[in-house]
JSON list of C-alpha atoms in Angstrom, two decimals:
[
{"chain": "H", "resi": 1, "resn": "MET", "atom": "CA", "xyz": [22.34, 41.83, -84.04]},
{"chain": "H", "resi": 2, "resn": "SER", "atom": "CA", "xyz": [19.37, 38.98, -83.20]},
{"chain": "H", "resi": 3, "resn": "GLN", "atom": "CA", "xyz": [16.18, 40.15, -83.44]},
{"chain": "H", "resi": 4, "resn": "VAL", "atom": "CA", "xyz": [12.90, 40.56, -79.61]},
{"chain": "H", "resi": 5, "resn": "GLN", "atom": "CA", "xyz": [11.56, 37.43, -79.86]},
{"chain": "H", "resi": 6, "resn": "GLN", "atom": "CA", "xyz": [8.93, 35.55, -77.51]},
{"chain": "H", "resi": 7, "resn": "TYR", "atom": "CA", "xyz": [10.22, 31.90, -76.33]},
{"chain": "H", "resi": 8, "resn": "TRP", "atom": "CA", "xyz": [10.01, 29.02, -73.79]},
{"chain": "H", "resi": 9, "resn": "LEU", "atom": "CA", "xyz": [12.88, 28.39, -72.25]},
{"chain": "H", "resi": 10, "resn": "PRO", "atom": "CA", "xyz": [12.76, 25.33, -70.22]},
{"chain": "H", "resi": 11, "resn": "GLY", "atom": "CA", "xyz": [13.11, 25.15, -66.09]},
{"chain": "H", "resi": 12, "resn": "TYR", "atom": "CA", "xyz": [14.93, 22.17, -65.80]},
{"chain": "H", "resi": 13, "resn": "GLY", "atom": "CA", "xyz": [18.10, 22.92, -63.82]},
{"chain": "H", "resi": 14, "resn": "LEU", "atom": "CA", "xyz": [17.41, 26.89, -63.74]},
{"chain": "H", "resi": 15, "resn": "SER", "atom": "CA", "xyz": [16.30, 29.08, -59.85]},
{"chain": "H", "resi": 16, "resn": "ARG", "atom": "CA", "xyz": [13.24, 30.45, -60.61]},
{"chain": "H", "resi": 17, "resn": "HIS", "atom": "CA", "xyz": [15.26, 33.60, -58.10]},
{"chain": "H", "resi": 18, "resn": "ILE", "atom": "CA", "xyz": [18.47, 33.39, -60.55]},
{"chain": "H", "resi": 19, "resn": "VAL", "atom": "CA", "xyz": [16.55, 33.64, -64.07]},
{"chain": "H", "resi": 20, "resn": "LEU", "atom": "CA", "xyz": [14.10, 36.44, -62.59]},
{"chain": "H", "resi": 21, "resn": "GLY", "atom": "CA", "xyz": [17.13, 38.20, -61.24]},
{"chain": "H", "resi": 22, "resn": "HIS", "atom": "CA", "xyz": [19.06, 38.19, -64.09]},
{"chain": "H", "resi": 23, "resn": "ILE", "atom": "CA", "xyz": [17.66, 38.19, -67.41]},
{"chain": "H", "resi": 24, "resn": "GLN", "atom": "CA", "xyz": [18.67, 41.71, -67.50]},
{"chain": "H", "resi": 25, "resn": "TYR", "atom": "CA", "xyz": [22.25, 40.90, -67.23]},
{"chain": "H", "resi": 26, "resn": "PHE", "atom": "CA", "xyz": [22.27, 38.89, -69.93]},
{"chain": "H", "resi": 27, "resn": "LEU", "atom": "CA", "xyz": [19.84, 39.94, -72.57]},
{"chain": "H", "resi": 28, "resn": "GLY", "atom": "CA", "xyz": [19.36, 43.94, -71.85]},
{"chain": "H", "resi": 29, "resn": "PRO", "atom": "CA", "xyz": [17.35, 45.89, -69.78]},
{"chain": "H", "resi": 30, "resn": "SER", "atom": "CA", "xyz": [14.48, 45.61, -72.13]},
{"chain": "H", "resi": 31, "resn": "ALA", "atom": "CA", "xyz": [14.11, 41.95, -72.13]},
{"chain": "H", "resi": 32, "resn": "SER", "atom": "CA", "xyz": [11.52, 40.32, -69.85]},
{"chain": "H", "resi": 33, "resn": "VAL", "atom": "CA", "xyz": [10.52, 36.47, -68.30]},
{"chain": "H", "resi": 34, "resn": "ARG", "atom": "CA", "xyz": [8.41, 35.38, -66.25]},
{"chain": "H", "resi": 35, "resn": "PRO", "atom": "CA", "xyz": [7.29, 31.97, -65.26]},
{"chain": "H", "resi": 36, "resn": "TYR", "atom": "CA", "xyz": [5.31, 29.87, -68.15]},
{"chain": "H", "resi": 37, "resn": "SER", "atom": "CA", "xyz": [4.36, 26.45, -68.30]},
{"chain": "H", "resi": 38, "resn": "TYR", "atom": "CA", "xyz": [4.41, 25.22, -71.79]},
{"chain": "H", "resi": 39, "resn": "GLN", "atom": "CA", "xyz": [2.85, 21.49, -73.01]},
{"chain": "H", "resi": 40, "resn": "GLY", "atom": "CA", "xyz": [2.56, 20.81, -69.36]},
{"chain": "H", "resi": 41, "resn": "ARG", "atom": "CA", "xyz": [6.08, 21.72, -68.29]},
{"chain": "H", "resi": 42, "resn": "ASP", "atom": "CA", "xyz": [7.16, 24.50, -66.82]},
{"chain": "H", "resi": 43, "resn": "GLY", "atom": "CA", "xyz": [10.05, 26.55, -67.69]},
{"chain": "H", "resi": 44, "resn": "TYR", "atom": "CA", "xyz": [9.87, 30.97, -68.43]},
{"chain": "H", "resi": 45, "resn": "LEU", "atom": "CA", "xyz": [8.73, 33.16, -71.25]},
{"chain": "H", "resi": 46, "resn": "ILE", "atom": "CA", "xyz": [10.96, 35.55, -72.36]},
{"chain": "H", "resi": 47, "resn": "VAL", "atom": "CA", "xyz": [10.62, 38.15, -74.37]},
{"chain": "H", "resi": 48, "resn": "GLY", "atom": "CA", "xyz": [14.32, 39.82, -75.27]},
{"chain": "H", "resi": 49, "resn": "VAL", "atom": "CA", "xyz": [17.07, 38.01, -78.20]},
{"chain": "H", "resi": 50, "resn": "PRO", "atom": "CA", "xyz": [17.75, 34.38, -77.67]},
{"chain": "H", "resi": 51, "resn": "LEU", "atom": "CA", "xyz": [20.02, 33.44, -74.92]},
{"chain": "H", "resi": 52, "resn": "THR", "atom": "CA", "xyz": [23.09, 31.68, -76.08]},
{"chain": "H", "resi": 53, "resn": "ARG", "atom": "CA", "xyz": [23.83, 27.69, -74.68]},
{"chain": "H", "resi": 54, "resn": "GLU", "atom": "CA", "xyz": [26.72, 29.95, -73.04]},
{"chain": "H", "resi": 55, "resn": "GLN", "atom": "CA", "xyz": [24.39, 31.75, -71.59]},
{"chain": "H", "resi": 56, "resn": "ILE", "atom": "CA", "xyz": [21.25, 29.46, -70.53]},
{"chain": "H", "resi": 57, "resn": "ASP", "atom": "CA", "xyz": [24.55, 27.30, -69.16]},
{"chain": "H", "resi": 58, "resn": "ASP", "atom": "CA", "xyz": [25.92, 30.12, -67.54]},
{"chain": "H", "resi": 59, "resn": "LEU", "atom": "CA", "xyz": [22.18, 30.48, -65.74]},
{"chain": "H", "resi": 60, "resn": "ALA", "atom": "CA", "xyz": [22.29, 26.91, -64.51]},
{"chain": "H", "resi": 61, "resn": "THR", "atom": "CA", "xyz": [25.19, 27.07, -63.19]},
{"chain": "H", "resi": 62, "resn": "MET", "atom": "CA", "xyz": [24.47, 29.99, -61.01]},
{"chain": "H", "resi": 63, "resn": "SER", "atom": "CA", "xyz": [20.69, 28.61, -60.44]},
{"chain": "H", "resi": 64, "resn": "ARG", "atom": "CA", "xyz": [23.11, 24.87, -58.95]},
{"chain": "H", "resi": 65, "resn": "GLU", "atom": "CA", "xyz": [25.32, 27.92, -57.27]},
{"chain": "H", "resi": 66, "resn": "TYR", "atom": "CA", "xyz": [22.10, 29.30, -55.16]},
{"chain": "H", "resi": 67, "resn": "GLU", "atom": "CA", "xyz": [20.53, 26.26, -54.59]},
{"chain": "H", "resi": 68, "resn": "ARG", "atom": "CA", "xyz": [23.60, 25.20, -52.93]},
{"chain": "H", "resi": 69, "resn": "GLN", "atom": "CA", "xyz": [24.10, 28.21, -50.82]},
{"chain": "H", "resi": 70, "resn": "GLU", "atom": "CA", "xyz": [20.17, 28.22, -49.59]},
{"chain": "H", "resi": 71, "resn": "SER", "atom": "CA", "xyz": [20.30, 24.45, -48.43]},
{"chain": "H", "resi": 72, "resn": "VAL", "atom": "CA", "xyz": [22.99, 25.22, -46.66]},
{"chain": "H", "resi": 73, "resn": "ARG", "atom": "CA", "xyz": [22.20, 28.54, -44.73]},
{"chain": "H", "resi": 74, "resn": "MET", "atom": "CA", "xyz": [18.56, 26.82, -44.36]},
{"chain": "H", "resi": 75, "resn": "THR", "atom": "CA", "xyz": [20.24, 23.83, -42.47]},
{"chain": "H", "resi": 76, "resn": "GLY", "atom": "CA", "xyz": [22.92, 25.83, -41.18]},
{"chain": "H", "resi": 77, "resn": "ASP", "atom": "CA", "xyz": [25.70, 23.01, -41.92]},
{"chain": "H", "resi": 78, "resn": "THR", "atom": "CA", "xyz": [28.59, 25.04, -42.48]},
{"chain": "H", "resi": 79, "resn": "GLY", "atom": "CA", "xyz": [31.10, 22.31, -42.21]},
{"chain": "H", "resi": 80, "resn": "ILE", "atom": "CA", "xyz": [31.34, 21.14, -46.07]},
{"chain": "H", "resi": 81, "resn": "SER", "atom": "CA", "xyz": [33.44, 17.96, -46.62]},
{"chain": "H", "resi": 82, "resn": "SER", "atom": "CA", "xyz": [36.28, 19.05, -49.25]},
{"chain": "H", "resi": 83, "resn": "SER", "atom": "CA", "xyz": [34.99, 15.84, -50.91]},
{"chain": "H", "resi": 84, "resn": "ALA", "atom": "CA", "xyz": [31.55, 17.33, -50.74]},
{"chain": "H", "resi": 85, "resn": "ARG", "atom": "CA", "xyz": [32.63, 20.02, -52.10]},
{"chain": "H", "resi": 86, "resn": "GLN", "atom": "CA", "xyz": [34.11, 18.78, -55.27]},
{"chain": "H", "resi": 87, "resn": "SER", "atom": "CA", "xyz": [31.13, 16.28, -56.09]},
{"chain": "H", "resi": 88, "resn": "GLU", "atom": "CA", "xyz": [27.74, 17.09, -57.38]},
{"chain": "H", "resi": 89, "resn": "PRO", "atom": "CA", "xyz": [26.02, 19.22, -54.13]},
{"chain": "H", "resi": 90, "resn": "TYR", "atom": "CA", "xyz": [22.69, 17.73, -53.62]},
{"chain": "H", "resi": 91, "resn": "ILE", "atom": "CA", "xyz": [19.81, 20.21, -53.66]},
{"chain": "H", "resi": 92, "resn": "ASN", "atom": "CA", "xyz": [17.34, 18.58, -52.07]},
{"chain": "H", "resi": 93, "resn": "GLU", "atom": "CA", "xyz": [18.78, 17.82, -48.38]},
{"chain": "H", "resi": 94, "resn": "ILE", "atom": "CA", "xyz": [16.11, 17.75, -45.96]},
{"chain": "H", "resi": 95, "resn": "VAL", "atom": "CA", "xyz": [15.99, 20.15, -43.30]},
{"chain": "H", "resi": 96, "resn": "PRO", "atom": "CA", "xyz": [15.12, 19.51, -39.84]},
{"chain": "H", "resi": 97, "resn": "VAL", "atom": "CA", "xyz": [11.81, 21.10, -38.61]},
{"chain": "H", "resi": 98, "resn": "ARG", "atom": "CA", "xyz": [11.29, 22.00, -34.05]},
{"chain": "H", "resi": 99, "resn": "ILE", "atom": "CA", "xyz": [8.15, 20.38, -33.24]},
{"chain": "H", "resi": 100, "resn": "SER", "atom": "CA", "xyz": [6.25, 21.71, -30.12]},
{"chain": "H", "resi": 101, "resn": "GLY", "atom": "CA", "xyz": [3.70, 20.18, -28.24]},
{"chain": "H", "resi": 102, "resn": "SER", "atom": "CA", "xyz": [2.63, 16.65, -27.73]},
{"chain": "H", "resi": 103, "resn": "ARG", "atom": "CA", "xyz": [0.07, 17.13, -30.80]},
{"chain": "H", "resi": 104, "resn": "ARG", "atom": "CA", "xyz": [4.16, 17.30, -32.92]},
{"chain": "H", "resi": 105, "resn": "ARG", "atom": "CA", "xyz": [3.41, 20.14, -35.13]},
{"chain": "H", "resi": 106, "resn": "PRO", "atom": "CA", "xyz": [5.77, 21.99, -36.52]},
{"chain": "H", "resi": 107, "resn": "ILE", "atom": "CA", "xyz": [6.07, 25.83, -34.35]},
{"chain": "H", "resi": 108, "resn": "GLU", "atom": "CA", "xyz": [5.09, 27.81, -37.63]},
{"chain": "H", "resi": 109, "resn": "HIS", "atom": "CA", "xyz": [1.32, 26.47, -37.71]},
{"chain": "H", "resi": 110, "resn": "GLU", "atom": "CA", "xyz": [0.76, 26.53, -34.36]},
{"chain": "H", "resi": 111, "resn": "SER", "atom": "CA", "xyz": [1.23, 30.24, -33.72]},
{"chain": "H", "resi": 112, "resn": "ARG", "atom": "CA", "xyz": [-1.17, 30.52, -37.10]},
{"chain": "H", "resi": 113, "resn": "ARG", "atom": "CA", "xyz": [-3.15, 28.27, -34.51]},
{"chain": "H", "resi": 114, "resn": "ALA", "atom": "CA", "xyz": [-3.13, 31.40, -32.31]},
{"chain": "H", "resi": 115, "resn": "TYR", "atom": "CA", "xyz": [-5.23, 34.14, -34.50]}
]
């Protein structure tokens, strides 16, 4: 078995929610992870046995699915066509924000102003 190490994992294509919530599933209960920037790039500092390429691919797949589900949840769009399901999900879909009043500010800012 591999030795426990401290290493940086680039964060490209990896959801923070998935990595932080599932690292112990992949590496065992003694593993730890935290967001970390290395040479100006965002990623994760992991203490544990090294992840395999297959495990990293699994984290990326889980991240894509999580981001897709969150995008659907946020937009309330449940009518995804079958052709859209087969293509790569677009996780940066815009999210409509309801505007109130003549100043055209998002409602959440209006409620903060009252305090």
